Coordinates of C-alpha atoms in Angstrom, one line a residue:
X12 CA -11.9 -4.2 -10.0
X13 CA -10.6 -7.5 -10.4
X14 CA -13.1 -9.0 -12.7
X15 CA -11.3 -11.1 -15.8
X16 CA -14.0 -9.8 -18.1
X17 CA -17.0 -7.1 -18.2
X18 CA -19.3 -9.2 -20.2
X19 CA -22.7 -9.2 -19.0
X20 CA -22.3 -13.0 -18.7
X21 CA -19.6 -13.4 -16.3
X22 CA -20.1 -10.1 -14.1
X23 CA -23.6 -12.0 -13.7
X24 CA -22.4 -15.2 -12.7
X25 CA -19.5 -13.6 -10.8
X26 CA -22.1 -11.7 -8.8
X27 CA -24.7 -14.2 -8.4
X28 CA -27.1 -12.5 -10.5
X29 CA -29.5 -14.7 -12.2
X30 CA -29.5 -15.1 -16.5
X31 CA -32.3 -17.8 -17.3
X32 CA -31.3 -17.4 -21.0
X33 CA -28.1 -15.1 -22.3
X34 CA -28.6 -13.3 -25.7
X35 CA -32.4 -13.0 -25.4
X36 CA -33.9 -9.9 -25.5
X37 CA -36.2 -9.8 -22.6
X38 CA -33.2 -12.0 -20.0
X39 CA -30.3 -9.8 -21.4
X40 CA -32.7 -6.8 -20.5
X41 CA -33.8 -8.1 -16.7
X42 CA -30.2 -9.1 -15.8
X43 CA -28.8 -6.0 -17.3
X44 CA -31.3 -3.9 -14.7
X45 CA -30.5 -6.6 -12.1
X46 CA -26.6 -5.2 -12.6
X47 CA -27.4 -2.1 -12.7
X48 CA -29.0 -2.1 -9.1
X49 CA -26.4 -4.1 -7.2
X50 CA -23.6 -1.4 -8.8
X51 CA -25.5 1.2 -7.6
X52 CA -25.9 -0.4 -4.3
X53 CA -22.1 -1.4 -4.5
X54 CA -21.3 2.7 -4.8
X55 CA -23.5 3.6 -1.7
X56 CA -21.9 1.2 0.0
X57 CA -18.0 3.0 -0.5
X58 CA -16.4 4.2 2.5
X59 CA -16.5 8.2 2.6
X60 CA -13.1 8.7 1.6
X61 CA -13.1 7.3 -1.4
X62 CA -16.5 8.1 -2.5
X63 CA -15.6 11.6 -2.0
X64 CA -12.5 11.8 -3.5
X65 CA -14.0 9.7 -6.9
X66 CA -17.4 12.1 -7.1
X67 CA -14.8 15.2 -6.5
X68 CA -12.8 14.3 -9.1
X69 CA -15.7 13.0 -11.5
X70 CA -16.9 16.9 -11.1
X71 CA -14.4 18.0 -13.6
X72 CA -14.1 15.1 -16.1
X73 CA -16.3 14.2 -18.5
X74 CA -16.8 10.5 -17.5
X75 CA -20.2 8.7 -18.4
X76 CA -20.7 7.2 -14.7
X77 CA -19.7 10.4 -12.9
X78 CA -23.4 10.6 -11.9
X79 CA -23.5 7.6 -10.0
X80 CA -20.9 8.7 -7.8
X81 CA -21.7 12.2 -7.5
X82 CA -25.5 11.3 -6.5
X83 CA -24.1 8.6 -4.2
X84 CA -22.1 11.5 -2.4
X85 CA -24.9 14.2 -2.2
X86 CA -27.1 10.8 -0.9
X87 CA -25.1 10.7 1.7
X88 CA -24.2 14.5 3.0
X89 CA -23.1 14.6 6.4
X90 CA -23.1 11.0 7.3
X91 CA -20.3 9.5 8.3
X92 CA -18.7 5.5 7.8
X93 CA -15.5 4.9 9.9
X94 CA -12.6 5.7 7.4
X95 CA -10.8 2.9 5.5
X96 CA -8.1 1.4 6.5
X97 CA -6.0 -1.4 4.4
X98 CA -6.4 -4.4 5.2
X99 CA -2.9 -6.2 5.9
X100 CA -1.8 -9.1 8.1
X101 CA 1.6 -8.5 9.5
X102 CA 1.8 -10.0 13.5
X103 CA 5.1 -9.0 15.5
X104 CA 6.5 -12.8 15.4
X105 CA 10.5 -12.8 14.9
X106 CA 12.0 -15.0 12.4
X107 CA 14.5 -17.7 13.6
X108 CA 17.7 -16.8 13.8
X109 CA 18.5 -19.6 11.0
X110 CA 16.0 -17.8 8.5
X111 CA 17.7 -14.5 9.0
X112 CA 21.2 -15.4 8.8
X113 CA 22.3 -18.3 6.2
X114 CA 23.8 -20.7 9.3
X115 CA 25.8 -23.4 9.1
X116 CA 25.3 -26.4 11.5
X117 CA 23.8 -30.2 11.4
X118 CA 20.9 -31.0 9.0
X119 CA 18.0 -32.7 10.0
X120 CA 16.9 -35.4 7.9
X121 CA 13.2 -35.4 6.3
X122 CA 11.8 -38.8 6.8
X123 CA 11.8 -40.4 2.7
X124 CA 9.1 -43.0 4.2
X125 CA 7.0 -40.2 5.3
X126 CA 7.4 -38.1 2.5
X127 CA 6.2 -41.0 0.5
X128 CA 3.4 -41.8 2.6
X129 CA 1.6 -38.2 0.7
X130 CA 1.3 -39.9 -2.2
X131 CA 0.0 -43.3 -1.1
X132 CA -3.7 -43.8 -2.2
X133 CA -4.6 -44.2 1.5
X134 CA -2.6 -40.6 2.0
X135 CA -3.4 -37.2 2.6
X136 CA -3.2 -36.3 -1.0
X137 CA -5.6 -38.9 -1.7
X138 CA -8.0 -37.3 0.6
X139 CA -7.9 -34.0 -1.0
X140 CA -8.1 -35.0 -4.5
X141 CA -10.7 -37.6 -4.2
X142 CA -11.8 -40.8 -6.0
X143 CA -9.7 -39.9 -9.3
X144 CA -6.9 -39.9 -7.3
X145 CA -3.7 -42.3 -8.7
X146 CA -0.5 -42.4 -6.9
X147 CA 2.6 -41.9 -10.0
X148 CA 5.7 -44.0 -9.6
X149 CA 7.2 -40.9 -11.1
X150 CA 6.6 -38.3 -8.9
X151 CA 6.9 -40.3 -5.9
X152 CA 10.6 -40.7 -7.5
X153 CA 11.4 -37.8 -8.0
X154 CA 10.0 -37.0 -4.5
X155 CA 12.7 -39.8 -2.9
X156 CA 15.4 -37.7 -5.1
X157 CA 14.6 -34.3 -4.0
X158 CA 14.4 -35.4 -0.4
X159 CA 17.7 -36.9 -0.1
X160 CA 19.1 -34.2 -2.4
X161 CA 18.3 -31.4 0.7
X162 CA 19.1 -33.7 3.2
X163 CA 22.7 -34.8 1.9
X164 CA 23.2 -31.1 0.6
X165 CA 23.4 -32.4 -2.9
X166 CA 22.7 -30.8 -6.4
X167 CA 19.8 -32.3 -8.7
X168 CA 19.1 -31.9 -11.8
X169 CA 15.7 -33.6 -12.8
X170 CA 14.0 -34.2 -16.5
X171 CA 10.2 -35.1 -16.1
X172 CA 7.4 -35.2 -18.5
X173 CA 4.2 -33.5 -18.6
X174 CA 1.8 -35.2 -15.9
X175 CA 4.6 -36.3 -13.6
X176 CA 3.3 -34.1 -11.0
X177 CA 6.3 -31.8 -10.9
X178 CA 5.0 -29.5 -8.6
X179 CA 4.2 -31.3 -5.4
X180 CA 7.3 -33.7 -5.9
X181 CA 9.4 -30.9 -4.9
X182 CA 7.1 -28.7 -3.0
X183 CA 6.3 -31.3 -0.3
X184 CA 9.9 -32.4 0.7
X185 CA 11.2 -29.2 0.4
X186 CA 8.4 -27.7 2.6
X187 CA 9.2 -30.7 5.3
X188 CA 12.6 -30.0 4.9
X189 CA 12.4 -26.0 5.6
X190 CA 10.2 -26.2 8.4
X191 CA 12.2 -29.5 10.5
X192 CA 15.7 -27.4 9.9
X193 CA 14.2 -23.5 10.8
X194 CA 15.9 -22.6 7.1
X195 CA 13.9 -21.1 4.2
X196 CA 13.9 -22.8 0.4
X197 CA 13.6 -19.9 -2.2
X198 CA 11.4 -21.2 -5.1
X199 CA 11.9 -19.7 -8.6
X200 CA 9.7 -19.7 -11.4
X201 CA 9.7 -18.8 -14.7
X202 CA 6.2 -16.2 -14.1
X203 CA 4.7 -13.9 -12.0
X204 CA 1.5 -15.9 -12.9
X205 CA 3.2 -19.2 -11.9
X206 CA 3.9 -17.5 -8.7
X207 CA 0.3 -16.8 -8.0
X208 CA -0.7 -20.7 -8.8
X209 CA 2.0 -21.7 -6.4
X210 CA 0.9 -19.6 -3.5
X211 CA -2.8 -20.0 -4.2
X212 CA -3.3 -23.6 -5.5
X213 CA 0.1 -25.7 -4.9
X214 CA 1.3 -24.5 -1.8
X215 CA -1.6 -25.1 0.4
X216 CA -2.1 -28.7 -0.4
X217 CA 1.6 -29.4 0.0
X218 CA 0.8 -27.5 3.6
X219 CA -2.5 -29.2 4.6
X220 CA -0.7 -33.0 3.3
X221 CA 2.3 -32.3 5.8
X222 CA -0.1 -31.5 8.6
X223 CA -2.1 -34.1 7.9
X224 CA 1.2 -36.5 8.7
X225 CA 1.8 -34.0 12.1
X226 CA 4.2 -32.1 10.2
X227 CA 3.8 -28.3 11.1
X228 CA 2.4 -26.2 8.4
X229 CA 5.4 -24.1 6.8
X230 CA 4.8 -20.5 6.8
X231 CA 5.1 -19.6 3.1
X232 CA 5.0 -16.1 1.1
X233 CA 5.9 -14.5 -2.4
X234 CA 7.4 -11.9 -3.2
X235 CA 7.4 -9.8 -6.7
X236 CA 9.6 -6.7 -7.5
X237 CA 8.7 -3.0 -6.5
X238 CA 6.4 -2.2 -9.6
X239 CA 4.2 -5.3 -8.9
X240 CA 2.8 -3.5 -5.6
X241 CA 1.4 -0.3 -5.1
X242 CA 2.8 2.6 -3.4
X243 CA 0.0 4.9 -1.5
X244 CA 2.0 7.7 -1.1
X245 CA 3.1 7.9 -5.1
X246 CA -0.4 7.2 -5.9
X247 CA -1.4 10.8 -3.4
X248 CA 1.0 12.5 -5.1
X249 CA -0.3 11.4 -8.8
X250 CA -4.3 12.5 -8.0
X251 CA -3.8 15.3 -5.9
X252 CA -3.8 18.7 -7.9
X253 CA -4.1 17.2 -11.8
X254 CA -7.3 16.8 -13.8
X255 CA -7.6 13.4 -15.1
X256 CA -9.6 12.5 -18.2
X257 CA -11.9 9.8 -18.5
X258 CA -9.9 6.9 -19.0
X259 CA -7.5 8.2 -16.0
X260 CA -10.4 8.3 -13.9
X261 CA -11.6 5.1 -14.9
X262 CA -8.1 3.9 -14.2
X263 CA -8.1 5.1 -11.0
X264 CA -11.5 4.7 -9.7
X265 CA -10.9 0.8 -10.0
X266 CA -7.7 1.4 -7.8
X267 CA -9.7 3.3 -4.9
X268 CA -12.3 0.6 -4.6
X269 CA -9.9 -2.0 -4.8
X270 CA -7.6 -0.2 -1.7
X271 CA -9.5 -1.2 1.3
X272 CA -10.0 -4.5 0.3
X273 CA -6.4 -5.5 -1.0
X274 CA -3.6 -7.3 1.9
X275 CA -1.2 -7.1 -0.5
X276 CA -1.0 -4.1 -3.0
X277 CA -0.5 -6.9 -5.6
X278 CA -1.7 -5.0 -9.1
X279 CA -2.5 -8.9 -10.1
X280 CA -5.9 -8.6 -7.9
X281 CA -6.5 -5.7 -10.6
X282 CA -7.7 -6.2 -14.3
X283 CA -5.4 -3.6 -15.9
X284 CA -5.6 -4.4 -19.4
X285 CA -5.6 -1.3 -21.4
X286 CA -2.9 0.9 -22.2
X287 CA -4.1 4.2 -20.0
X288 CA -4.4 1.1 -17.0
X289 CA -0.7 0.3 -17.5
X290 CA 0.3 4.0 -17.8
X291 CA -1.3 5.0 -14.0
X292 CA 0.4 1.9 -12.5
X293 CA 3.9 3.3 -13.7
X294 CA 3.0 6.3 -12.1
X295 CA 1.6 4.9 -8.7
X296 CA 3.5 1.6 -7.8
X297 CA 6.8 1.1 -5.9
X298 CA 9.6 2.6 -7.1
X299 CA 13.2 1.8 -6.3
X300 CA 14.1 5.7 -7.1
X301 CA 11.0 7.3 -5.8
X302 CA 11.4 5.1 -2.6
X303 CA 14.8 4.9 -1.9
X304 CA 15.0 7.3 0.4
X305 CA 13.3 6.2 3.4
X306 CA 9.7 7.9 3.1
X307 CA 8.3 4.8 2.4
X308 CA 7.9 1.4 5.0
X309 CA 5.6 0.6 7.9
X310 CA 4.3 4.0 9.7
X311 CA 1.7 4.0 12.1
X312 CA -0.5 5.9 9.8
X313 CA -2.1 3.2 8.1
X314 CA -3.1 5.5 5.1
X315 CA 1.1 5.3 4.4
X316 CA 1.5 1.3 4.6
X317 CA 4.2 0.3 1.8
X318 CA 3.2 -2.7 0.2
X319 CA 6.4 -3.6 -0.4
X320 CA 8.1 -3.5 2.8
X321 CA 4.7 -5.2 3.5
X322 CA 6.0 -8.3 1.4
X323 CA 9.6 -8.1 2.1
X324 CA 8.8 -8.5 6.0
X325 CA 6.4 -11.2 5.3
X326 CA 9.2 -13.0 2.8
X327 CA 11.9 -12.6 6.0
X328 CA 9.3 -15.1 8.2
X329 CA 8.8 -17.7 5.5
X330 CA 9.9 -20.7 5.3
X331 CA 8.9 -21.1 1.6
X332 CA 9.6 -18.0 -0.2
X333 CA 8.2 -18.2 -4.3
X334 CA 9.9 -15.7 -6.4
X335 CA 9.9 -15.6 -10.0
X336 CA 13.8 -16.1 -12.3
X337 CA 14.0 -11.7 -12.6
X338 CA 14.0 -11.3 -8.9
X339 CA 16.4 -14.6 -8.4
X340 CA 19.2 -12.6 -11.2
X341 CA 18.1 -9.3 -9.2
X342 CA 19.4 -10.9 -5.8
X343 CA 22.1 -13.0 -7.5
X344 CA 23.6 -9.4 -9.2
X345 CA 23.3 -7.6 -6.1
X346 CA 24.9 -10.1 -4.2
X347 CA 22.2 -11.3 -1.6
X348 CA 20.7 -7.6 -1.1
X349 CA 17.5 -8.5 -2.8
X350 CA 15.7 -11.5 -1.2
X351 CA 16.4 -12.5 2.2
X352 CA 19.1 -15.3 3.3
X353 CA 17.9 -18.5 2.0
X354 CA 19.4 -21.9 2.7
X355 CA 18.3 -24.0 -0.5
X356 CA 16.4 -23.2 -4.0
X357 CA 14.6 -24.8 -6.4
X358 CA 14.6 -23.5 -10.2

């Protein structure tokens, strides 16, 4: 369901299907079959649930793989798999009382030295990177700024080029900082997809650098608004009782398989890339109207999980929270309702 593109090509090398020689006849033909088989095997393997509702629903629509799954079902008659479940990470830890409330009080100081000592070629940094590793004057300036700038409570403005290292210069001090002083730093980008390389990529080697100095690692989290995450009960009420056509089922057949694999409801796991994809979302995601009114949040049900209040719980326990500039305007307009308490942020 996530797959960037459906070319033979990629799903091959995505899927560890060997392709001696693309655009030959007879190799196109074997890894073609090859696909073909571990699909198939890949829809025998769906939980009952879904593969039930997807064959049921295939039953009435005219959509060229409906076979496959209605086979797959009658395969399988009365045996049973134990029924699906999302998969989300949520403990019962309580947040600080200085991440919940914005408190006042004495500052502790991040170490400058220490910082520095991330970059140094014999550093932590160093280590991950490897042999191409060089330390820049620049960034480990604008690390020293940033540093003194959320220990003396000060404004900064900084101008760097391309290659500077923007990223890290900010992320680690501010990470140190959040996690010595119990307060969270909000970090605001200009993209959801710069969001994604921050909490994926950027975030993690600022983390495993400070514990590598016997900083603790800083819990960190993103958070998107409502539409970005799906809602499960919105999406039961869109399937049940309707007869989709083919790109509707297409649509949504992604979405099921995708479910019990997904932690965070994120419709970035997904490829949705046509218009039909983009039209179901609107239909099945978060909703600020359609879940305003309290049917929506953490039930014991698991089949009702909200995604959302999913993220915003996870967002209250971080000390490094990434949002993106809509959601920071969002929170700024509605006066602090929209993103929890935050100390200090970084645009």
């Amino acid at each position: 369901p996530g797959q960037p593109s459906y070319s033979l090509g990629e799903l091959c090398h995505s899927l560890g299907i060997p392709l001696v020689d693309a655009h030959r006849a007879l190799d196109d033909a074997a890894a073609a079959g090859a696909l073909f088989s571990h699909l198939v095997a890949r829809i025998d393997a769906l939980p009952d649930e879904i593969l039930a509702t997807i064959a049921g629903l295939a039953e009435e629509c005219d959509w060229p793989p409906r076979f496959l799954f209605i086979d797959a079902a009658a395969r399988r008659g009365r045996r049973t798999t134990p029924k699906w479940q999302p998969h989300v990470s949520l403990d019962g830890e309580r947040a600080p009382e200085s991440l919940v409330a914005d408190v006042a009080g004495a500052v502790k100081a991040v170490d400058v030295a220490l910082v520095a000592r991330c970059f140094a070629l014999d550093g932590p940094l160093a280590a991950s990177f490897g042999p191409g590793y060089e330390p820049r004057a620049g960034q480990v300036d604008m690390a020293h700024r940033v540093a003194r700038a959320l220990n003396q409570g000060d404004p900064l403005m900084v101008e760097a080029g391309t290659g500077t290292g923007k990223t890290l210069a900010y992320l680690i001090p501010a990470a140190a900082w959040a996690v010595e002083n119990e307060r969270r730093v909000v970090i605001a980008t200009n993209t959801i997809t710069l969001q994604d390389q921050l909490i994926g990529k950027d975030i993690p080697q600022a983390q495993a650098a400070l514990e590598a100095l016997g900083i603790a690692r800083p819990r960190a989290a993103i958070l998107k608004g409502r539409s970005n995450y799906i809602c499960l009960r919105r999406l039961q009420q869109w399937r049940t009782g309707r007869r989709l056509n083919a790109p509707e089922l297409s649509t949504l057949a992604r979405i099921l398989i995708w479910l019990p694999s997904t932690q965070t409801g994120d419709i970035n796991e997904l490829a949705m890339n046509t218009q039909t994809d983009r039209e179901v979302w609107q239909q099945i995601c978060a909703d600020s109207a359609a879940c305003a009114d309290g049917r929506c949040g953490v039930h014991a049900d698991a089949q009702r999980l909200c995604y959302f209040a999913l993220a915003r719980r996870q967002a209250e326990l971080a000390y490094v929270l990434v949002v993106n500039h809509a959601l920071l305007l969002a929170d700024i307009a509605a006066a602090g309702r929209v993103l929890p308490p935050y100390s200090h942020l970084v645009v």
